XYZ file of C-alpha atoms in Angstrom:
502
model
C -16.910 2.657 -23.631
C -17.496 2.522 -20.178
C -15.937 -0.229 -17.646
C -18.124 -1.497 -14.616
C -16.633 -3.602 -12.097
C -20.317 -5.114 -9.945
C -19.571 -5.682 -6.148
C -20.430 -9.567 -5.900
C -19.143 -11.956 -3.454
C -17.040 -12.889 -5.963
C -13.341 -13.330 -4.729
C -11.636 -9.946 -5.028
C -7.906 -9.782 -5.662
C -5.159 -7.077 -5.592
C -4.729 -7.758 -9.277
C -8.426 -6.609 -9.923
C -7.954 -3.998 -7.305
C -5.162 -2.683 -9.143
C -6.999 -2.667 -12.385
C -10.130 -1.001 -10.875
C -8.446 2.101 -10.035
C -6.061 2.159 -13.082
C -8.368 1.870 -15.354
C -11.012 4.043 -13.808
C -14.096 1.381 -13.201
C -17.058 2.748 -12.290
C -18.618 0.525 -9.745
C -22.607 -1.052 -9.794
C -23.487 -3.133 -6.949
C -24.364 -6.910 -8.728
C -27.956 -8.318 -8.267
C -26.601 -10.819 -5.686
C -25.191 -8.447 -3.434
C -28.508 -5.450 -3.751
C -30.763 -9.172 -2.528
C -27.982 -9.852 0.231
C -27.760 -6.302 1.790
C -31.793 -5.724 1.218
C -32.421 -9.191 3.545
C -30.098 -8.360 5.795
C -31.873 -4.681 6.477
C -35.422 -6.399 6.069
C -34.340 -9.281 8.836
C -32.968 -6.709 11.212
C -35.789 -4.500 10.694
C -38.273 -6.902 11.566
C -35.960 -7.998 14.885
C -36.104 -4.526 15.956
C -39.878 -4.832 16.077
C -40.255 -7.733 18.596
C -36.772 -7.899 19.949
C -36.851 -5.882 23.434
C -33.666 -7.083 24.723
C -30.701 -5.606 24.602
C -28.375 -6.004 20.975
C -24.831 -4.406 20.961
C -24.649 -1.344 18.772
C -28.027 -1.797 17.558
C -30.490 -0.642 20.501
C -26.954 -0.422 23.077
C -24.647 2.295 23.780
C -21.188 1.744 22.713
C -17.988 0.375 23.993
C -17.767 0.743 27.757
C -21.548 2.140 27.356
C -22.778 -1.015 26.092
C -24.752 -1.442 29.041
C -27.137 1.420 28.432
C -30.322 0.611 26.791
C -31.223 2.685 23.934
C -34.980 2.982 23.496
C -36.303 2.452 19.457
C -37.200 5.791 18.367
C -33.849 7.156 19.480
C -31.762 4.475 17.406
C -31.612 6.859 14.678
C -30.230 9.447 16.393
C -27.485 6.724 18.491
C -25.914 6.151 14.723
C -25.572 9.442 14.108
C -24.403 10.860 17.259
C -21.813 7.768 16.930
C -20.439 9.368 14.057
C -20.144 12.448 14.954
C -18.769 11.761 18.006
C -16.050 9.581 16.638
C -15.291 11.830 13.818
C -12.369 13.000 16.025
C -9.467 12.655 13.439
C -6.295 14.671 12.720
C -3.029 15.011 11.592
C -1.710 14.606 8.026
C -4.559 14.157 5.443
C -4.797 10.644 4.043
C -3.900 10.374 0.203
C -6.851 10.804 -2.239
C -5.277 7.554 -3.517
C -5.872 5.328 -0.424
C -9.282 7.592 0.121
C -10.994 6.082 -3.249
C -9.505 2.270 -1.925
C -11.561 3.104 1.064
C -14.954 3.889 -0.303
C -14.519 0.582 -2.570
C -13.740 -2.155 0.378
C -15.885 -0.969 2.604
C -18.405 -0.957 -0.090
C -17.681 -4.790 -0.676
C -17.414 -5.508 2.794
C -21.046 -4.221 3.639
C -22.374 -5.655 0.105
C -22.221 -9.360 1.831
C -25.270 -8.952 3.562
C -24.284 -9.184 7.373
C -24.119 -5.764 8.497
C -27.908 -4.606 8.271
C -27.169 -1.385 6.157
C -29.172 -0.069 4.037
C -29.278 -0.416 0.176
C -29.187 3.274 -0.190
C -26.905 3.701 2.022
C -24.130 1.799 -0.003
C -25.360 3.104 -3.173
C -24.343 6.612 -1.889
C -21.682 5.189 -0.970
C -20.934 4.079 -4.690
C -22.008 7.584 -6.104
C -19.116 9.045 -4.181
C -17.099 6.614 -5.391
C -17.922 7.119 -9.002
C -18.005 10.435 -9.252
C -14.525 11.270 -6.844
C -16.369 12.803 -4.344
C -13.567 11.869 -1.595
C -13.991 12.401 2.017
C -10.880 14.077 4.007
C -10.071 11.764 6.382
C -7.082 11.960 8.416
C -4.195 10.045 9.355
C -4.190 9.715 13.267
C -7.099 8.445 15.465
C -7.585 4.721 14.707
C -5.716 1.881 16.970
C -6.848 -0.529 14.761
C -8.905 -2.075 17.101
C -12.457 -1.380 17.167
C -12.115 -1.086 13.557
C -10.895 1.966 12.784
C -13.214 4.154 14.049
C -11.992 7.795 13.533
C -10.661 7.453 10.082
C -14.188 5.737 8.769
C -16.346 8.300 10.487
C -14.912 11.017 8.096
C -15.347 8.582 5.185
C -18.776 8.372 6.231
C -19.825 11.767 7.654
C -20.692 12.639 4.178
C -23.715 10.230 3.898
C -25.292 12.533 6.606
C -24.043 15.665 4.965
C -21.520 16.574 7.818
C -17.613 16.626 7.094
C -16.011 17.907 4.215
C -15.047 16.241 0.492
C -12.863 16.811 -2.030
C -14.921 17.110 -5.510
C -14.558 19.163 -8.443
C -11.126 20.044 -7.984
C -10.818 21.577 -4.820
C -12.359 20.971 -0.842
C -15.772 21.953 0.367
C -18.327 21.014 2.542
C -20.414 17.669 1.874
C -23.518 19.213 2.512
C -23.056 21.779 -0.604
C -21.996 18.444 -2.933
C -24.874 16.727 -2.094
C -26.909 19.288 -2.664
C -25.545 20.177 -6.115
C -26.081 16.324 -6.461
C -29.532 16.886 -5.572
C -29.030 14.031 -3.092
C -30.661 14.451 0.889
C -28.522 13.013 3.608
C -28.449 9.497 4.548
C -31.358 8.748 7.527
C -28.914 6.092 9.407
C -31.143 3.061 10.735
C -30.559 1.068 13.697
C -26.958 -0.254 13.404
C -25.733 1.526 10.111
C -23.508 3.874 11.836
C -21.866 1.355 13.728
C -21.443 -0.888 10.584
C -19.716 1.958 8.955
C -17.469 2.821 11.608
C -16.470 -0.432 12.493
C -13.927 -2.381 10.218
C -10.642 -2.543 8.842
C -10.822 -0.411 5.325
C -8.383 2.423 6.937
C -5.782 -0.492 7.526
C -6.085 -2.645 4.670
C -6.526 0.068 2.029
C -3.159 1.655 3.244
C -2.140 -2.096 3.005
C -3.397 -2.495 -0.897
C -1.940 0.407 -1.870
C 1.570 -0.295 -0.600
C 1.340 -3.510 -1.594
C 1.338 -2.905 -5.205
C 3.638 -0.412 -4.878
C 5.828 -2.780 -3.506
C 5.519 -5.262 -5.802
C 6.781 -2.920 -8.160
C 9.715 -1.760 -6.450
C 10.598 -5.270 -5.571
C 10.888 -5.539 -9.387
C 12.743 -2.439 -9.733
C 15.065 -3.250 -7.084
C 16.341 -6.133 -9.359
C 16.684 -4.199 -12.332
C 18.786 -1.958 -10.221
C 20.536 -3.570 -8.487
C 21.613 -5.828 -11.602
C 22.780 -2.034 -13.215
C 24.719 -1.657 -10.137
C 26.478 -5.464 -10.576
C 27.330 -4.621 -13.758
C 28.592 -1.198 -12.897
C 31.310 -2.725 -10.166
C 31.998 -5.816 -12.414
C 30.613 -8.019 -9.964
C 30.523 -11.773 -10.962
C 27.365 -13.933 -12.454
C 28.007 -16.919 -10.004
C 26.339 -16.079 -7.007
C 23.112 -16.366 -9.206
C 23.991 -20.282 -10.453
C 20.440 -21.907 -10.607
C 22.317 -24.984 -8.715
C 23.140 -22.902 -5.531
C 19.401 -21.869 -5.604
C 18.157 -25.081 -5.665
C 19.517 -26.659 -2.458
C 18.313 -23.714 -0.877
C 14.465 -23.392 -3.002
C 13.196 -20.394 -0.751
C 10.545 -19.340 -3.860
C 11.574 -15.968 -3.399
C 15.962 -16.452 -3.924
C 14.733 -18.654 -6.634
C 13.072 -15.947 -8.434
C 15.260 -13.370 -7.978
C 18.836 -15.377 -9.278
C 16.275 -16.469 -12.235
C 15.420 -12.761 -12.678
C 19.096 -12.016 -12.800
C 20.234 -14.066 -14.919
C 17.449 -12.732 -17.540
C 18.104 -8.939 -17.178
C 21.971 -10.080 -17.679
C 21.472 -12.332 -20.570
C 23.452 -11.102 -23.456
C 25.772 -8.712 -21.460
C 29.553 -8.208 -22.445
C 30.348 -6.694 -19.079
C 29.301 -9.806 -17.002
C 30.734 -12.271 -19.352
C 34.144 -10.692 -19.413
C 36.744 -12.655 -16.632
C 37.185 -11.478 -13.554
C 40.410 -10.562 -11.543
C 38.274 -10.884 -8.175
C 37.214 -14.043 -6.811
C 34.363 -12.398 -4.621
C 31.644 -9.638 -4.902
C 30.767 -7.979 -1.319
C 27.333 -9.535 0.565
C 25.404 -6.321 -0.886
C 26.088 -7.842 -4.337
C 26.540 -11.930 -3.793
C 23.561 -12.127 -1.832
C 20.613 -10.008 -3.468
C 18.864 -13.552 -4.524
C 19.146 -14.639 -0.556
C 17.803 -10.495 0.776
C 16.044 -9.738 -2.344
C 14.271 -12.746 -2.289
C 13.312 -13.134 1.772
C 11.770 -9.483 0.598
C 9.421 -11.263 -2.176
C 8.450 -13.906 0.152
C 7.290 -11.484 2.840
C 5.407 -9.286 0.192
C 3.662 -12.475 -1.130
C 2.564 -13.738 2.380
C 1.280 -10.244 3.136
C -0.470 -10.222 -0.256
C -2.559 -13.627 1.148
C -3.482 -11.834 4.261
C -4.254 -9.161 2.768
C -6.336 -11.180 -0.157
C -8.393 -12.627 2.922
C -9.098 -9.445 4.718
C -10.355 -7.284 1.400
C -12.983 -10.063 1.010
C -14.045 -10.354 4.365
C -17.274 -8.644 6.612
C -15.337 -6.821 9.546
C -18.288 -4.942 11.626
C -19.755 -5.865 14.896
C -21.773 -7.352 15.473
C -22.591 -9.711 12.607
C -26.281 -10.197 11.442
C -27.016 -14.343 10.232
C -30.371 -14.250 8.368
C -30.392 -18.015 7.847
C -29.564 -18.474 11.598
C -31.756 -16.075 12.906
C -28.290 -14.395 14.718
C -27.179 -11.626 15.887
C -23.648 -12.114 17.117
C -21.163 -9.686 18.675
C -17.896 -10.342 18.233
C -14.315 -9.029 17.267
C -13.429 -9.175 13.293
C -12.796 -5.154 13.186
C -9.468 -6.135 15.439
C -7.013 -5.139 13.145
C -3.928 -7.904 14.757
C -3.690 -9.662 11.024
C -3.300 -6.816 9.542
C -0.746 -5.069 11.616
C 1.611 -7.848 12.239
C 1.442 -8.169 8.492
C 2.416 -4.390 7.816
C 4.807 -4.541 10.827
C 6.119 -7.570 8.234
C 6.165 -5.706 4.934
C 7.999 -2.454 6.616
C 10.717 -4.313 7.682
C 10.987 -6.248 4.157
C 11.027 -2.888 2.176
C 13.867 -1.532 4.931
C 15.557 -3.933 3.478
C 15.216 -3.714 -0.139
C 16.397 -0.138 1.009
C 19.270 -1.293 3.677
C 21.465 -3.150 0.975
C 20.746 -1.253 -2.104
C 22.466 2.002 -0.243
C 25.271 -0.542 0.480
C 25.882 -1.190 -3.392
C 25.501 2.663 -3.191
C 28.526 2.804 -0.920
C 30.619 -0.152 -2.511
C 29.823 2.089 -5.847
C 31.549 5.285 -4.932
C 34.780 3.819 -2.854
C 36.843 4.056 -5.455
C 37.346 0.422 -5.888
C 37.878 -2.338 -8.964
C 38.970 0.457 -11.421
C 36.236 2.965 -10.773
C 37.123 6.750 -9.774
C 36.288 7.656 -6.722
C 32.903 9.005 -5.941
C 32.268 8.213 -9.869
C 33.441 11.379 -11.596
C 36.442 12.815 -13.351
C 38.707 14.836 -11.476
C 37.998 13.835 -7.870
C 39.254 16.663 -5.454
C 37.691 19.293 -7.551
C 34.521 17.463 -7.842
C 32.876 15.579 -5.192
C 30.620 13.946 -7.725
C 28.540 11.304 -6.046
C 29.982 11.456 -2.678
C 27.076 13.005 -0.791
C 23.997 11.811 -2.464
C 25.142 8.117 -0.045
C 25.172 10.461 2.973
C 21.175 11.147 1.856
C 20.533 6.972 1.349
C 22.477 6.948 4.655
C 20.079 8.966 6.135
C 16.843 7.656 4.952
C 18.096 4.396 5.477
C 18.261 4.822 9.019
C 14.840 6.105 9.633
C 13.496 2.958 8.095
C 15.193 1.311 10.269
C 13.783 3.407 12.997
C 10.296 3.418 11.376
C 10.440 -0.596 11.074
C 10.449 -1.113 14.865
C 7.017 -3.140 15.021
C 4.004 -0.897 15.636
C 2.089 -4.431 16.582
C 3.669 -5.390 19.797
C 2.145 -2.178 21.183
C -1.192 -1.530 22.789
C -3.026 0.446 24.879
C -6.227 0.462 27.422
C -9.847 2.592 25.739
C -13.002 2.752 26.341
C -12.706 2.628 30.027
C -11.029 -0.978 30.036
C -13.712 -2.854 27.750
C -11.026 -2.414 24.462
C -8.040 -3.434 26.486
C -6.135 -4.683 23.553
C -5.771 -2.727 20.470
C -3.560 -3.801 17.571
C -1.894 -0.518 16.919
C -2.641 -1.508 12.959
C -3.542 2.031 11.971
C 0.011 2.920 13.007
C 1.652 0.405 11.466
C -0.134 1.341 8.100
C 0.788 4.840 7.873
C 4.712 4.323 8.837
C 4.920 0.955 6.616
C 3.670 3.925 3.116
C 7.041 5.961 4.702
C 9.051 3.103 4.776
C 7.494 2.852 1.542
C 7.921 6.018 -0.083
C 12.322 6.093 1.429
C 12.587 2.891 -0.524
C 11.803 4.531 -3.661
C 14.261 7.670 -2.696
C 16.846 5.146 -2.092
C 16.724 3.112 -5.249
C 16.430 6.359 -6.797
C 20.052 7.127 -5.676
C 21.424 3.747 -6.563
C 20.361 3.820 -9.870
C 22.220 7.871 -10.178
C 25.150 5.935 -9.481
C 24.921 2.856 -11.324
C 24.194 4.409 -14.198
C 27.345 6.272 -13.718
C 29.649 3.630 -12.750
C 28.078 1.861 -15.585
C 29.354 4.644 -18.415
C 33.059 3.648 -16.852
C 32.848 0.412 -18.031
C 32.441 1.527 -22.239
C 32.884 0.719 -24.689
C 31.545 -2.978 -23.237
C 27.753 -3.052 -23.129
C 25.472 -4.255 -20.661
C 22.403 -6.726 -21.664
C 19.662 -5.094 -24.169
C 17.287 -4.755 -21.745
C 19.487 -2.918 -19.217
C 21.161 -0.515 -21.956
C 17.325 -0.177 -23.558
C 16.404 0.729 -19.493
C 19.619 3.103 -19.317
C 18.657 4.723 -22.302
C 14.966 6.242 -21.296
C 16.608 6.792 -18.132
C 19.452 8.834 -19.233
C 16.789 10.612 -21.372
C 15.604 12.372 -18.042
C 19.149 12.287 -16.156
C 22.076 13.009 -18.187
C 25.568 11.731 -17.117
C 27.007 13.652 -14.199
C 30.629 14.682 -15.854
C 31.102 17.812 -13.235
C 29.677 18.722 -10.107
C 25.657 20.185 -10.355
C 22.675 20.061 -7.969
C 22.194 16.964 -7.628
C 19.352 17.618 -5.505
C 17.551 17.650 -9.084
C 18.670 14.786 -10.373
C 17.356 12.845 -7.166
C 13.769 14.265 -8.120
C 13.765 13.296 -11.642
C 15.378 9.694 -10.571
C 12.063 9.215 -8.246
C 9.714 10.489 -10.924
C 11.206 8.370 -13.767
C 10.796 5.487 -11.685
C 7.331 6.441 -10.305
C 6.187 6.965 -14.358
C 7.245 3.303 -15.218
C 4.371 1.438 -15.998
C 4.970 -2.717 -15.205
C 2.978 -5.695 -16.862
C 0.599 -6.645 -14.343
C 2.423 -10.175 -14.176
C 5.489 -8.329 -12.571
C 2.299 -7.515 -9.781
C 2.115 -11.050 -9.386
């Protein structure tokens, strides 16, 4: 049976994000939203009739040109030669993942009715979405300013049957899709081109998709990193519900409640203790842990307000009888709040490749570098020099894209929010965190098996167990090169109840 989300105004979420691309939705645009764009493109229609003074982007020039006067029967040919001209992308291609999130906000953006598209336009729109037609787009070009221009003129070129797609399988050019399709290009109208050029989908698609990645690993961080506190013998006090509560950051809350859950049951934590003290990498994951949920929750409400928001320019008021320029495709909100969630996911990273390193020193009756024989094995000794590594280019890659900017368009975009930036390092940050836990959990797991015949919790052995499935125990030395790989993909394959999303 086939599932359709309809594109309403309807408050969209990253949990029904998150199930829309799961789950394969096809999308229909809602009776609401076909009345609301088809008003919109009948109002400005109608303006363009009797209105002979100048409108930004709709009978203007752009940018610094938007002093040139544009005379009506040329306004078709002004939105096209605006996206062609800014079609002036490169680097690295963007994921098809983060390419599908694209075509679906910027189809709800434009489905509010204040950007003066028209209703075939977004319907094309919606048959690339549904059938994975996926523009290449490309990761450099956009300071998330002016919306981000370069990246969403290869989304759109397609509608015009310029640029190139992936469908089928492998890449060709749109023009031969849409002619299998038997669909003709898109005849842009007076402000479409503009409309699709301008906003924020490059940004706050990259920021939807790391967000519930991130989410995740914030989860499996905790799992993890409770393996690991088992693995060194570390104590259960640092998680005390009363030490959480005179301090009731949500986020420290959560994570000493989490803790004491995936422990629950466990002979190795409830055995006494020789040491009085665990190391800060251990003692205080509920205080670094949970600073990291907090961030990815207030991220998640900017976020929430920018996926259901109209960020063109200029914005068309049928009720008012407006047509206002203004500045909602500046992507500041956004970038600050990526700038935000990179350095929270360094983090997640930073201390789990200290439990790494507290792991493998040879300490609290544990061999060192967690194998047999040490000397003739190195064991797990240089798998911490990789965290190491990747470690420090998050830390590198977490230096704030925001606080940058730079002069365009000949001084009349004179402050750019660098948001595009900020998007593509925040997936890297993204994508170390999960090589990092990756490690941690190699050598929990084994510092773990030096603790038999005392069990951990049923949870964690149940966890240990599907794990150890795809990465046997490391008794002497191999490639671990291999075992990395298969840590990342076992975590990547877990599939989380969408309440650990929340």
């Amino acid at each position: 049976m086939e599932t359709v989300h309809y594109i309403s105004s309807d408050v969209f979420t990253l949990e029904l994000l998150h199930e829309i691309i799961s789950q394969n939705f096809t999308l229909e645009l809602s009776e609401e939203a076909r009345i609301n764009i088809e008003k919109c493109r009948h109002y400005l229609d109608k303006k363009m009739e009797t209105h002979s003074e100048p409108i930004y982007g709709i009978n203007t020039g752009f940018g610094s040109l938007c002093n040139v006067k544009i005379s009506n029967e040329n306004l078709s040919q002004l939105q096209e030669n605006l996206m062609k001209s800014h079609a002036c992308g490169t680097g690295d291609e963007v994921p098809h993942e983060i390419v599908k999130i694209m075509l679906l906000l910027k189809i709800k953006s434009l489905s509010y009715g204040n950007s003066g598209v028209q209703l075939a336009t977004v319907e094309r729109l919606i048959d690339f979405y549904n059938n994975d037609i996926l523009p290449v787009v490309y990761t450099q070009g956009s300071l998330g300013a002016s919306g981000d221009l370069a990246p969403l003129a290869h989304l759109c070129l397609p509608l015009i049957g310029e640029g190139e797609v992936y469908a089928d399988g492998f890449r060709q050019p749109a023009m031969k899709v849409l002619e299998k399709n038997g669909w003709k290009p898109i005849t842009l109208q007076s402000k479409e081109g503009l409309a699709l050029l301008n906003g924020t989908q490059f940004m706050s698609s990259y920021g939807c998709y790391i967000l519930l990645k991130a989410c995740k690993y914030s989860y499996l961080a905790d799992v993890i990193g409770a393996i690991s506190l088992e693995g060194f013998d570390g104590r259960i006090d640092p998680f005390h519900e009363l030490i959480h509560i005179v301090r009731p950051h949500k986020g420290q809350i959560n994570t000493a409640r989490r803790f004491n859950e995936l422990l629950e049951g466990s002979e190795i934590i409830a055995r006494p203790k020789v040491h009085v003290q665990d190391p800060y990498s251990f003692r205080c994951i509920p205080q670094v842990h949970g600073a990291s949920k907090d961030t990815i929750d207030y991220v998640k409400k900017v976020f929430k307000t920018e996926i259901n928001s109209v960020t063109d320019n200029p914005n068309i008021f049928v009720g008012e009888d407006l047509i206002v320029s203004g500045g909602n495709f500046h992507g500041q909100p956004l970038a600050l709040a990526l700038d935000f969630l990179g350095i929270a996911l360094a983090e997640l990273g930073n201390i789990s490749e200290r439990r790494t390193y507290q792991l493998i020193s040879g300490l609290r009756e544990l061999p060192a570098f967690l194998v047999s024989n040490p000397g003739l094995n190195s064991g797990f000794m240089i798998p911490q020099y990789t965290a190491a590594s990747i470690v420090s280019q998050n830390k590198q890659l977490a230096t704030p894209a925001s606080i940058d900017s730079i002069v365009s368009s000949n001084g009349q975009e004179d402050h750019v929010s660098m948001g595009a930036n900020a998007a593509t390092k925040c997936l890297k940050i993204m994508e170390n965190l999960e090589r990092i836990l990756a490690i941690e959990l190699m050598n929990a797991s084994q510092a773990i098996e030096f603790r038999r015949p005392l069990k951990s919790s049923e949870f964690l052995e149940t966890f240990l167990k599907s794990y150890r499935e795809e990465v046997p125990l490391v008794e002497e030395d191999r490639i671990l090169h291999y075992d990395i790989e298969k840590s990342i993909a076992f975590l990547n394959s877990l599939q989380l109840d969408s309440e650990v999303l929340e």
